[in-house]
PDB file of C-alpha atoms in Angstrom:
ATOM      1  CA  UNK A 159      -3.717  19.224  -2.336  1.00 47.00           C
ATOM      2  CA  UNK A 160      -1.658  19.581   1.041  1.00 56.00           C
ATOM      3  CA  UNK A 161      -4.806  19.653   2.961  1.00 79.00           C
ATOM      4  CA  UNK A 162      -5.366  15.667   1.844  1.00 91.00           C
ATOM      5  CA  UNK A 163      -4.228  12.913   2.954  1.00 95.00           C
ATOM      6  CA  UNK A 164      -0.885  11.436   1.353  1.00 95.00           C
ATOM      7  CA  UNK A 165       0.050   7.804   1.347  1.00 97.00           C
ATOM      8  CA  UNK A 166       3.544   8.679   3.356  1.00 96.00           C
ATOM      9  CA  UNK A 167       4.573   4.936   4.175  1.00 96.00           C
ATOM     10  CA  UNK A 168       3.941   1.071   3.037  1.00 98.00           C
ATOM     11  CA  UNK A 169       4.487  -1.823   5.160  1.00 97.00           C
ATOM     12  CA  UNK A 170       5.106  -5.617   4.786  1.00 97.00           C
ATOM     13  CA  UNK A 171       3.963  -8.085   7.089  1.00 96.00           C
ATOM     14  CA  UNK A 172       5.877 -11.316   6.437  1.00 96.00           C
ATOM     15  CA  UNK A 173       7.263 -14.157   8.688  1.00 95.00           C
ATOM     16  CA  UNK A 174      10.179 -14.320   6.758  1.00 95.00           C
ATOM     17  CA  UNK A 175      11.514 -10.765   6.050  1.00 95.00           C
ATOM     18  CA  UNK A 176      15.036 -12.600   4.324  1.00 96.00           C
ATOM     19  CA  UNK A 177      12.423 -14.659   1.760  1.00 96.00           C
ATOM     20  CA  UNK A 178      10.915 -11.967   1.305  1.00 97.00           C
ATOM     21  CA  UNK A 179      14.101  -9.583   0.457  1.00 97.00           C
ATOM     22  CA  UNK A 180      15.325 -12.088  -2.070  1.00 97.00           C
ATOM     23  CA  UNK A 181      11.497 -11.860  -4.088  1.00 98.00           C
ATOM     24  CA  UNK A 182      11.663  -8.108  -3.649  1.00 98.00           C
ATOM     25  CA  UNK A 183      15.093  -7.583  -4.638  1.00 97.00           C
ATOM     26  CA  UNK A 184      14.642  -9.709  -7.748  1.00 98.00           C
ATOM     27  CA  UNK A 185      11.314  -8.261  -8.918  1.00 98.00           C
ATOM     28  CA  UNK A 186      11.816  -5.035  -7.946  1.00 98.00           C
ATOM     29  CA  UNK A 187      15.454  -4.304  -7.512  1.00 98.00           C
ATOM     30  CA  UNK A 188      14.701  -2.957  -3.543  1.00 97.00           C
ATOM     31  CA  UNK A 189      17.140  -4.037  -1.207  1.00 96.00           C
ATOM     32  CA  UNK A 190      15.784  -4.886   2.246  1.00 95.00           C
ATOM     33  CA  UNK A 191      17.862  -4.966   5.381  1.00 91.00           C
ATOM     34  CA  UNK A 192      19.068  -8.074   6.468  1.00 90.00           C
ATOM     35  CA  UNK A 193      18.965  -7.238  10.175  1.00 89.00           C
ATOM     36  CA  UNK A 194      16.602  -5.323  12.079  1.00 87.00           C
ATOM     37  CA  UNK A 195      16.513  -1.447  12.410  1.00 85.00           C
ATOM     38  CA  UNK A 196      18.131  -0.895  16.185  1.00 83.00           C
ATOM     39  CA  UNK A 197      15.565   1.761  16.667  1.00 77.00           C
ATOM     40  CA  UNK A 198      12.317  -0.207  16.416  1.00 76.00           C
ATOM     41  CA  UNK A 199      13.561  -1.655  19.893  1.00 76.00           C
ATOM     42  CA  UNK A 200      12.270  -4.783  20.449  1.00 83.00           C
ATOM     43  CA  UNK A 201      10.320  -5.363  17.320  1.00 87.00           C
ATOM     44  CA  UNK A 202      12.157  -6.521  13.935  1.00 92.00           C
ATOM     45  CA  UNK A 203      11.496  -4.021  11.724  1.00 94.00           C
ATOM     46  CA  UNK A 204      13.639  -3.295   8.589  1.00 95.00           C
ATOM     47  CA  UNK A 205      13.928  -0.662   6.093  1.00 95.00           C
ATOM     48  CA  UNK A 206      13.637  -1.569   2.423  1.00 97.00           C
ATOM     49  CA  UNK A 207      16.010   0.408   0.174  1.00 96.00           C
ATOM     50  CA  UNK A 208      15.909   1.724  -3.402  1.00 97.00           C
ATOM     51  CA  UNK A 209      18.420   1.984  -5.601  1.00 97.00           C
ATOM     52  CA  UNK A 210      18.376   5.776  -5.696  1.00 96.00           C
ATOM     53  CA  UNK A 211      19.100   5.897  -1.789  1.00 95.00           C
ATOM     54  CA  UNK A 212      15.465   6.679  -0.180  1.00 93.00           C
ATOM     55  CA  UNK A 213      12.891   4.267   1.266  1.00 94.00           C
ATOM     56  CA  UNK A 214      10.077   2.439  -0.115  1.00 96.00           C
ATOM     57  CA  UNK A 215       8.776   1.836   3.181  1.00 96.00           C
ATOM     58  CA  UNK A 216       9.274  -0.945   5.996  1.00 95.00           C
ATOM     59  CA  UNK A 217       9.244  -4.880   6.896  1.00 96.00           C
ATOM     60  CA  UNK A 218       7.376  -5.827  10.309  1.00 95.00           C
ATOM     61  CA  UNK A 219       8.499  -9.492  10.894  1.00 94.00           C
ATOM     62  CA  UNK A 220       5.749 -11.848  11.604  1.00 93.00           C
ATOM     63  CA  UNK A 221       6.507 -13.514  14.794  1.00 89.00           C
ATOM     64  CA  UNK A 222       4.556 -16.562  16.160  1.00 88.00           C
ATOM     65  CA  UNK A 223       2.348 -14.321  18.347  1.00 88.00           C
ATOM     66  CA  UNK A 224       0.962 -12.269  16.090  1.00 87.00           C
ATOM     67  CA  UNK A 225       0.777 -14.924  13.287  1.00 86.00           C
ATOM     68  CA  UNK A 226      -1.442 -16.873  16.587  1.00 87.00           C
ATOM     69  CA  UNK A 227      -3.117 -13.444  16.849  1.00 86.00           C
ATOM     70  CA  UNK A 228      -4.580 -13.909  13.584  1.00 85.00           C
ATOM     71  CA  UNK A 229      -1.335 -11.400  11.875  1.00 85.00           C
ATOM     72  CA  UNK A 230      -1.616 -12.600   7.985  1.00 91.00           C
ATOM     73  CA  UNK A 231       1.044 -11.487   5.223  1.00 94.00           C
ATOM     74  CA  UNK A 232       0.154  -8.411   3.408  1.00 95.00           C
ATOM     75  CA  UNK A 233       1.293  -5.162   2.341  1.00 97.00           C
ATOM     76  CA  UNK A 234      -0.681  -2.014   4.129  1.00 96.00           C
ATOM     77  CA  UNK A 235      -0.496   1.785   3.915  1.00 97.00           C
ATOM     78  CA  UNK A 236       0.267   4.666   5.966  1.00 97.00           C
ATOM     79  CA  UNK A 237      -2.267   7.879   5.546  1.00 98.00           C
ATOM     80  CA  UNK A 238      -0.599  11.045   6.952  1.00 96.00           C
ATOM     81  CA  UNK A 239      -3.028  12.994   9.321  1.00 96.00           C
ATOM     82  CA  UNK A 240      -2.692  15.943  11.003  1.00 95.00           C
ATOM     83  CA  UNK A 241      -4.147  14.492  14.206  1.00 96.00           C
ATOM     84  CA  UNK A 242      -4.075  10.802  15.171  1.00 97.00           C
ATOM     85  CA  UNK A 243      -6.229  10.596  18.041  1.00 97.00           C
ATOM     86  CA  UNK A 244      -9.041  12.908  16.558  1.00 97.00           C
ATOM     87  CA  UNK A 245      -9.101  10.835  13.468  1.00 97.00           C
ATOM     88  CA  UNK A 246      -9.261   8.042  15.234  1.00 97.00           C
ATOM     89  CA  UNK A 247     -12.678   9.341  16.999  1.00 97.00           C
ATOM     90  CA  UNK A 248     -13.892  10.181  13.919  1.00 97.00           C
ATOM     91  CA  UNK A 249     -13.264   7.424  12.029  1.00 98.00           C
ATOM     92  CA  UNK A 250     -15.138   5.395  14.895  1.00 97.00           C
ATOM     93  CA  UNK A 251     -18.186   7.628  15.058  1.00 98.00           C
ATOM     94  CA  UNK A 252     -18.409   7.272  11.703  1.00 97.00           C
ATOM     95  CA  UNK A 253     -18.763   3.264  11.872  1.00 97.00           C
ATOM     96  CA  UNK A 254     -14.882   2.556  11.430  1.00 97.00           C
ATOM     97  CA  UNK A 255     -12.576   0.720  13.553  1.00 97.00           C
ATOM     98  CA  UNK A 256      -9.611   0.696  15.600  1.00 96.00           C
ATOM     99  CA  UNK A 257      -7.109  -2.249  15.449  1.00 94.00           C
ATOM    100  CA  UNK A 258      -3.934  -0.721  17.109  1.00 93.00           C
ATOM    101  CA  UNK A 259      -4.329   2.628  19.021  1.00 96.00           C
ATOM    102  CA  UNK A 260      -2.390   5.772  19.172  1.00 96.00           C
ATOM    103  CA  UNK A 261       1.148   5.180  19.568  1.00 94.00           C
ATOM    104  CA  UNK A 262       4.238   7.066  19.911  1.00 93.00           C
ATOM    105  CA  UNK A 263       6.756   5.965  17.971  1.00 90.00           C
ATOM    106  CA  UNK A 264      10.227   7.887  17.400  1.00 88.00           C
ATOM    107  CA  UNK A 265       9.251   8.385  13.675  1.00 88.00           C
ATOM    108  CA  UNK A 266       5.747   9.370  14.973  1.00 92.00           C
ATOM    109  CA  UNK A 267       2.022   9.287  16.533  1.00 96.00           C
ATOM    110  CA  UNK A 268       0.610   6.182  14.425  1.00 96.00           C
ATOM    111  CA  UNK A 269      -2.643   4.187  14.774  1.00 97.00           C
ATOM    112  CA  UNK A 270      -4.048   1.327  12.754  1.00 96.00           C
ATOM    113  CA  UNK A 271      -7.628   1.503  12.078  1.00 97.00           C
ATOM    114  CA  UNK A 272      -9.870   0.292   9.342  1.00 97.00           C
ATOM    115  CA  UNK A 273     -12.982   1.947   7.187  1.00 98.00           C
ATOM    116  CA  UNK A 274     -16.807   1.019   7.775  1.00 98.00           C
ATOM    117  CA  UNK A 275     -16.677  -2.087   5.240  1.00 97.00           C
ATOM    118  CA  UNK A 276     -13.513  -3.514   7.220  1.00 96.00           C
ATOM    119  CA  UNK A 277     -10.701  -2.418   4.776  1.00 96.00           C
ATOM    120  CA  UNK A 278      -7.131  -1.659   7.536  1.00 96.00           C
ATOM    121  CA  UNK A 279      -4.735   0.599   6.648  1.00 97.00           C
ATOM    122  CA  UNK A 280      -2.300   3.026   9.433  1.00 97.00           C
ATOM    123  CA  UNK A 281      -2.700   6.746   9.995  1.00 97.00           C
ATOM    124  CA  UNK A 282       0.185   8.546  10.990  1.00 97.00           C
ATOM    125  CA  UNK A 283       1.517  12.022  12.469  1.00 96.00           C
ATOM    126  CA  UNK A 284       4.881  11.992  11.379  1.00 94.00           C
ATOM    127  CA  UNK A 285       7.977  13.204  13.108  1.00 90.00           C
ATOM    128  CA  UNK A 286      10.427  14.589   9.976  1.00 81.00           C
ATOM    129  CA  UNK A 287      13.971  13.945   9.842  1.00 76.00           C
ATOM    130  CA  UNK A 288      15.566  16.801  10.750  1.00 77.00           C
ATOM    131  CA  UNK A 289      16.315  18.814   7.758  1.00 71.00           C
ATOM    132  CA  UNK A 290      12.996  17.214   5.857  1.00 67.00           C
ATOM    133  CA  UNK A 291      10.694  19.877   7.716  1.00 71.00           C
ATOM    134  CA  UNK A 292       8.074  20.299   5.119  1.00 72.00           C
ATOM    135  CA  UNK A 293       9.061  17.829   2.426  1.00 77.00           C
ATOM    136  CA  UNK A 294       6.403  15.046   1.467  1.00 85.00           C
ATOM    137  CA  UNK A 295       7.182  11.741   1.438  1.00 91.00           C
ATOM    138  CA  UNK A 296       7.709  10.008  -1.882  1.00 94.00           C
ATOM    139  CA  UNK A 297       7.280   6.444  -1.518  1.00 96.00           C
ATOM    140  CA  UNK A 298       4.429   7.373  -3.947  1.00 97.00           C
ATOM    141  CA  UNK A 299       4.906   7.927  -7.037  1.00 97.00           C
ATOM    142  CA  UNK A 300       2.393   7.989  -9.947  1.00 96.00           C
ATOM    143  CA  UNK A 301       5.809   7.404 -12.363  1.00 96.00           C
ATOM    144  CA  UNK A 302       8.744   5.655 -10.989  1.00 97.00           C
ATOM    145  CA  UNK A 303       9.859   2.256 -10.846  1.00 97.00           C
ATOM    146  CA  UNK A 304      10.570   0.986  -7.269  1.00 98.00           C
ATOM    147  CA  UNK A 305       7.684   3.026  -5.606  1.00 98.00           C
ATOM    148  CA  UNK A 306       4.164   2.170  -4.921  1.00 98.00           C
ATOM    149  CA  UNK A 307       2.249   3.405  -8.156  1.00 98.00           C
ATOM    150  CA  UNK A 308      -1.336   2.843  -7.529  1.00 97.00           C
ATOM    151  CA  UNK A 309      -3.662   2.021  -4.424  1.00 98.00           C
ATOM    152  CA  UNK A 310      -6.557  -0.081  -5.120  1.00 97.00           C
ATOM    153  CA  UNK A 311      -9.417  -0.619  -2.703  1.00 97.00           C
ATOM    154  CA  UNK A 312     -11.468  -3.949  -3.387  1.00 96.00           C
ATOM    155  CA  UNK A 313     -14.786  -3.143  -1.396  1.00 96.00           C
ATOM    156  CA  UNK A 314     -18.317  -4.300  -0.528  1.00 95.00           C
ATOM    157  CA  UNK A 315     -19.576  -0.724  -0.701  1.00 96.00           C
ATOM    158  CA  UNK A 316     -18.047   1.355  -3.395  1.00 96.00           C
ATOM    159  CA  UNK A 317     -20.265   4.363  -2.698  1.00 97.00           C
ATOM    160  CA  UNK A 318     -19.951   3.847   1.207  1.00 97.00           C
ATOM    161  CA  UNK A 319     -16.305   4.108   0.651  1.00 98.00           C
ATOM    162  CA  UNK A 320     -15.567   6.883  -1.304  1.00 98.00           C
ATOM    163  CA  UNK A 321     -17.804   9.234   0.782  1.00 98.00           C
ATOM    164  CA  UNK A 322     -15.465   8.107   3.647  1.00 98.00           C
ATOM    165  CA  UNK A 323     -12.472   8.563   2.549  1.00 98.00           C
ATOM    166  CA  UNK A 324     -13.363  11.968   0.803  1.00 97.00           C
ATOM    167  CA  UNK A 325     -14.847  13.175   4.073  1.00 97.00           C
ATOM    168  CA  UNK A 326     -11.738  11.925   6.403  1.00 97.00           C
ATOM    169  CA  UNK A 327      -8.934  12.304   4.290  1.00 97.00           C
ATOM    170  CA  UNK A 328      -9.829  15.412   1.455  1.00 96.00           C
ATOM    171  CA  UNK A 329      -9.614  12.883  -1.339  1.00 97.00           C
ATOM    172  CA  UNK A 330     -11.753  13.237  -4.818  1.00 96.00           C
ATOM    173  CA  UNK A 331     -13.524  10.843  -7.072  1.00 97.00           C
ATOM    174  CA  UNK A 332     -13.627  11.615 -11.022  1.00 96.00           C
ATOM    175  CA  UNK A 333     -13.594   8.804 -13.818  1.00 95.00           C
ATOM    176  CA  UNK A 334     -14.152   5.412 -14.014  1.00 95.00           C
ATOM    177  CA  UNK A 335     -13.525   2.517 -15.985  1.00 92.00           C
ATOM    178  CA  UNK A 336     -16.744   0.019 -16.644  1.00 91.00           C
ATOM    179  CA  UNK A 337     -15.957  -3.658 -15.526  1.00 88.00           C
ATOM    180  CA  UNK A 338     -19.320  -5.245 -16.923  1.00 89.00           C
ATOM    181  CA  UNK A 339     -21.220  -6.766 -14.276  1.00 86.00           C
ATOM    182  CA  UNK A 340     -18.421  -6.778 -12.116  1.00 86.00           C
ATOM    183  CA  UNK A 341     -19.527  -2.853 -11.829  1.00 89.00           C
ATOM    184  CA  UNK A 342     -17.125   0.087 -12.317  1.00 94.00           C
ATOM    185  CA  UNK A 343     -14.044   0.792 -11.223  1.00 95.00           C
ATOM    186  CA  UNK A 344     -13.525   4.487  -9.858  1.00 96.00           C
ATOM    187  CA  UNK A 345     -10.850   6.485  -9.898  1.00 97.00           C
ATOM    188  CA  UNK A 346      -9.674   8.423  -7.278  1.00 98.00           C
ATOM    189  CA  UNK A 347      -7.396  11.549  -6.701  1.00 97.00           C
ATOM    190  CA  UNK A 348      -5.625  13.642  -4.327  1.00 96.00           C
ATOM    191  CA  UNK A 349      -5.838  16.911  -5.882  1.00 94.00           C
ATOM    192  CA  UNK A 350      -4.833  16.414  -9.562  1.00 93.00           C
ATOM    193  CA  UNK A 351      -2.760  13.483  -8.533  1.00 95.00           C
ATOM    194  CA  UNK A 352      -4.231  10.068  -9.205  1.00 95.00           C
ATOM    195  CA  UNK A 353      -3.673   7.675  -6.231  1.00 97.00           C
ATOM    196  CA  UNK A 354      -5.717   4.842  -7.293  1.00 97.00           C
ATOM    197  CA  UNK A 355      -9.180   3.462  -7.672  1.00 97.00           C
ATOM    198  CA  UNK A 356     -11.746   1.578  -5.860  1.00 98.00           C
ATOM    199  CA  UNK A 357     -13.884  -1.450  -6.859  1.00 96.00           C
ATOM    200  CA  UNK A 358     -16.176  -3.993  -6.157  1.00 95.00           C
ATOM    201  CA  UNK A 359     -15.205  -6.754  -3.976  1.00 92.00           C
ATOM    202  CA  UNK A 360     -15.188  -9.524  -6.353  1.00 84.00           C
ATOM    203  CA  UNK A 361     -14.601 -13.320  -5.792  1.00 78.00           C
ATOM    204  CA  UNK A 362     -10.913 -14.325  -4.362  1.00 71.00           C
ATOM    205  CA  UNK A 363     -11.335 -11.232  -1.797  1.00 74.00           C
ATOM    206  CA  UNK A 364     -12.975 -12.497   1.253  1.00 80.00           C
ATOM    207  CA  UNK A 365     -12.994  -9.290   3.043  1.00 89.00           C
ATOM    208  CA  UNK A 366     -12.392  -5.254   1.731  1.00 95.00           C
ATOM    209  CA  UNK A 367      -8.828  -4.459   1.271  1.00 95.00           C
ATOM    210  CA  UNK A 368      -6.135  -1.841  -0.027  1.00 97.00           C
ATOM    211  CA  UNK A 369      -4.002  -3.601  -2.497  1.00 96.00           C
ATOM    212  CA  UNK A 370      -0.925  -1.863  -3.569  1.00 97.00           C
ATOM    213  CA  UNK A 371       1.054  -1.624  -7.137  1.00 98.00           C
ATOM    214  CA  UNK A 372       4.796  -1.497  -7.265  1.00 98.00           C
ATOM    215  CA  UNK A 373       6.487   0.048 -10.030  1.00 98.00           C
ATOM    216  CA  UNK A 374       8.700  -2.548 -11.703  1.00 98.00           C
ATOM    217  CA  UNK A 375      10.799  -1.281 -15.073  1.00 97.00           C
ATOM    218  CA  UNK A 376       9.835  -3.947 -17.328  1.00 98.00           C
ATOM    219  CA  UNK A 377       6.942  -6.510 -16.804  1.00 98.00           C
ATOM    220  CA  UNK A 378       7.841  -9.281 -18.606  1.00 98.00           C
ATOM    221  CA  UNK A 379      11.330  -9.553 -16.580  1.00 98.00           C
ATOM    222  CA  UNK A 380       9.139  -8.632 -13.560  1.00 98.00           C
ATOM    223  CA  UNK A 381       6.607 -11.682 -14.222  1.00 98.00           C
ATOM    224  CA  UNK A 382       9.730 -13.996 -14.955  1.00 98.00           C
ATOM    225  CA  UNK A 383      11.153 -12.499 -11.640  1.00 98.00           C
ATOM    226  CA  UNK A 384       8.005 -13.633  -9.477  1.00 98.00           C
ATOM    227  CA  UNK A 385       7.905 -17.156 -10.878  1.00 96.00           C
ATOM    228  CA  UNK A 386      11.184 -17.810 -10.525  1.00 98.00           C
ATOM    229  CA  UNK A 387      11.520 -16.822  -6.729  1.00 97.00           C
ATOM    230  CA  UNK A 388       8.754 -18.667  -5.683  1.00 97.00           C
ATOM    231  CA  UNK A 389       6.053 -16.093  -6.364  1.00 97.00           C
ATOM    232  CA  UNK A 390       2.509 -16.791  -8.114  1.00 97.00           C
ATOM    233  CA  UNK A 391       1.126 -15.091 -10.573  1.00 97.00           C
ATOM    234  CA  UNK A 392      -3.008 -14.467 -10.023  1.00 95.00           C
ATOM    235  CA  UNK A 393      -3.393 -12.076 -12.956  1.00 94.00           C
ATOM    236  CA  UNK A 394      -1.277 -11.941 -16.226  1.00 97.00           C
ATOM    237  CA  UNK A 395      -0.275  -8.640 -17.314  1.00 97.00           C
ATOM    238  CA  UNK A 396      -2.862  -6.242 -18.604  1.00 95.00           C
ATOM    239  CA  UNK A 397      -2.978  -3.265 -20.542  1.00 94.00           C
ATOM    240  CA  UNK A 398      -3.886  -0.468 -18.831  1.00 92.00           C
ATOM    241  CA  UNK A 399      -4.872   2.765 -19.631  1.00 88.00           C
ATOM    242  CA  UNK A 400      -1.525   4.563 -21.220  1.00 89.00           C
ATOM    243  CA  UNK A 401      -0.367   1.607 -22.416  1.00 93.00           C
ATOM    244  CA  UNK A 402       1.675   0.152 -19.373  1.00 96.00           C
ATOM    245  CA  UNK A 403       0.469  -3.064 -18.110  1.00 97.00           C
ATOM    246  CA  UNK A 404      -0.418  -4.461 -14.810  1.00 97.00           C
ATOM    247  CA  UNK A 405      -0.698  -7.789 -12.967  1.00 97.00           C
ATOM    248  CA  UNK A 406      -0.827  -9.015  -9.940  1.00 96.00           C
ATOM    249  CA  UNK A 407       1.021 -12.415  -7.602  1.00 97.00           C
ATOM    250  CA  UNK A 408       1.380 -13.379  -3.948  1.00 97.00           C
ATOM    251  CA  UNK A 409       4.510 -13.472  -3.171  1.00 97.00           C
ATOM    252  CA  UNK A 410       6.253 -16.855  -1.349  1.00 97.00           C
ATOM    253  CA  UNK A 411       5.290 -15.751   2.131  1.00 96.00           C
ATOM    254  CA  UNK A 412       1.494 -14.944   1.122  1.00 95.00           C
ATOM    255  CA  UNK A 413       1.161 -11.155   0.780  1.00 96.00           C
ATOM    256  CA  UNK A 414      -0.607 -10.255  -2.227  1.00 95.00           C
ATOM    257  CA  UNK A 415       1.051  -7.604  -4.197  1.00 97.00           C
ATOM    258  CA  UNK A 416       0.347  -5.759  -7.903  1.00 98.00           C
ATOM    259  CA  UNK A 417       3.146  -4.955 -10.322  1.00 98.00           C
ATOM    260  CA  UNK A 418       2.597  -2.398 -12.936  1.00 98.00           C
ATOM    261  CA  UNK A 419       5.240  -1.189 -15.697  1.00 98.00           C
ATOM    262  CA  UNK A 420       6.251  -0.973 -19.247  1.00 97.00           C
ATOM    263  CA  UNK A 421       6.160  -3.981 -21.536  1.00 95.00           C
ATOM    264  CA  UNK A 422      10.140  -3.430 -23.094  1.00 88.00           C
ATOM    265  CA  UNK A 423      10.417  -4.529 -27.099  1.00 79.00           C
TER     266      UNK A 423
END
């Protein structure tokens, strides 16, 4: 499994990082900062906390020039690679893009780039904190409340996809769930860990895109949660398989964002 590709970091893009810390905090229970991280330099960039002490992942605030640049809301992920720049060339050669090149960062070598149906998403060489040599990250978690629990690619090309990402990034494909004519949604794994699934792009989703699930510990006070602070629910809670359920919003600044849990008696 340590040969594949890990989702090591999640990111929010937001204009409004202290909106979006009271939603988060009241959904989810995270606790973003409420000033910028001094050692993103000039960019604000804020951690967002969990209640156990680590990190979920980050807040990149939205300014005017990238919102002009055509910067939108929305949450993306971080794929840890052994080598940025040569999977950045192969990524290309292989019909994929690059949005952001290689950059050095104190954390790490990061670069954001997107598959061949247009889906963007970060991959990163990352520096450990000292100490951390050799630990994974665990913003992941197939379990826990307050970490991203599932990773959902919407896509024009199911079958295009999945051969990509289980050539570039080690990852397998068993199982799937039927969707009628919507088509099937297919599960996908790194190792014997389940990271997600990918689907067809269906109507609402204008172009491919990685959708992410946060752990919440009860939905119903979750879905009262997102109304409440301005969020919108665009799917009611579903049963999924295990009998958790799942549903997904856009939260008051415009990111879309899933929300999966247990429904409490």
């Amino acid at each position: 499994m340590n040969a594949a590709s890990n989702f090591i970091w999640y990111e929010l893009m937001t204009p409004d990082p202290a909106g979006a810390a009271r939603f988060y905090g009241a959904v989810v229970g995270w606790t973003i900062a409420a000033t910028p991280d001094p050692a993103a330099g000039d960019v604000d960039y804020r951690m967002i906390g969990r209640a156990d002490g680590g990190n979920a992942g980050g807040v990149l605030a939205l300014n005017a020039d990238m919102l002009a640049g055509g910067a939108r809301p929305g949450w993306m992920g971080y794929l840890e690679v052994d080598d940025v720049d040569a999977k950045i060339a192969a990524i290309k050669a292989d019909g994929g893009a690059v949005h952001m090149p290689a950059t050095d960062l104190p954390v790490g070598r990061i670069a954001m780039v997107s598959d061949p149906q247009g889906a963007v998403f970060y991959v990163m060489k990352p520096i450990p904190p000292e100490g951390m040599e050799g630990m994974e990250s665990d913003v992941f978690s197939v379990t826990e409340a307050q970490h991203v629990r599932w990773n959902e690619l919407a896509t024009s090309d199911p079958d295009a996809a999945i051969a990509f990402y289980k050539k570039h990034f080690g990852w397998g494909q068993e199982g799937e769930m039927p969707m009628g004519e919507l088509g099937a949604y297919r599960f996908i794994q790194r190792g014997d860990v389940g990271l997600g699934a990918v689907m067809p792009l269906m109507d609402g989703y204008p172009v491919p895109v990685w959708n992410v699930y946060i752990g919440v510990d009860d939905i119903d006070r979750a879905h009262a949660e997102v109304t409440a602070n301005g969020g919108t629910i665009t799917n009611e809670p579903m049963e999924i398989p295990g009998g958790e359920y799942a549903m997904n919003a856009i939260d008051p600044q415009g990111a879309p964002i899933g929300f999966v849990g247990p429904r409490k008696p």
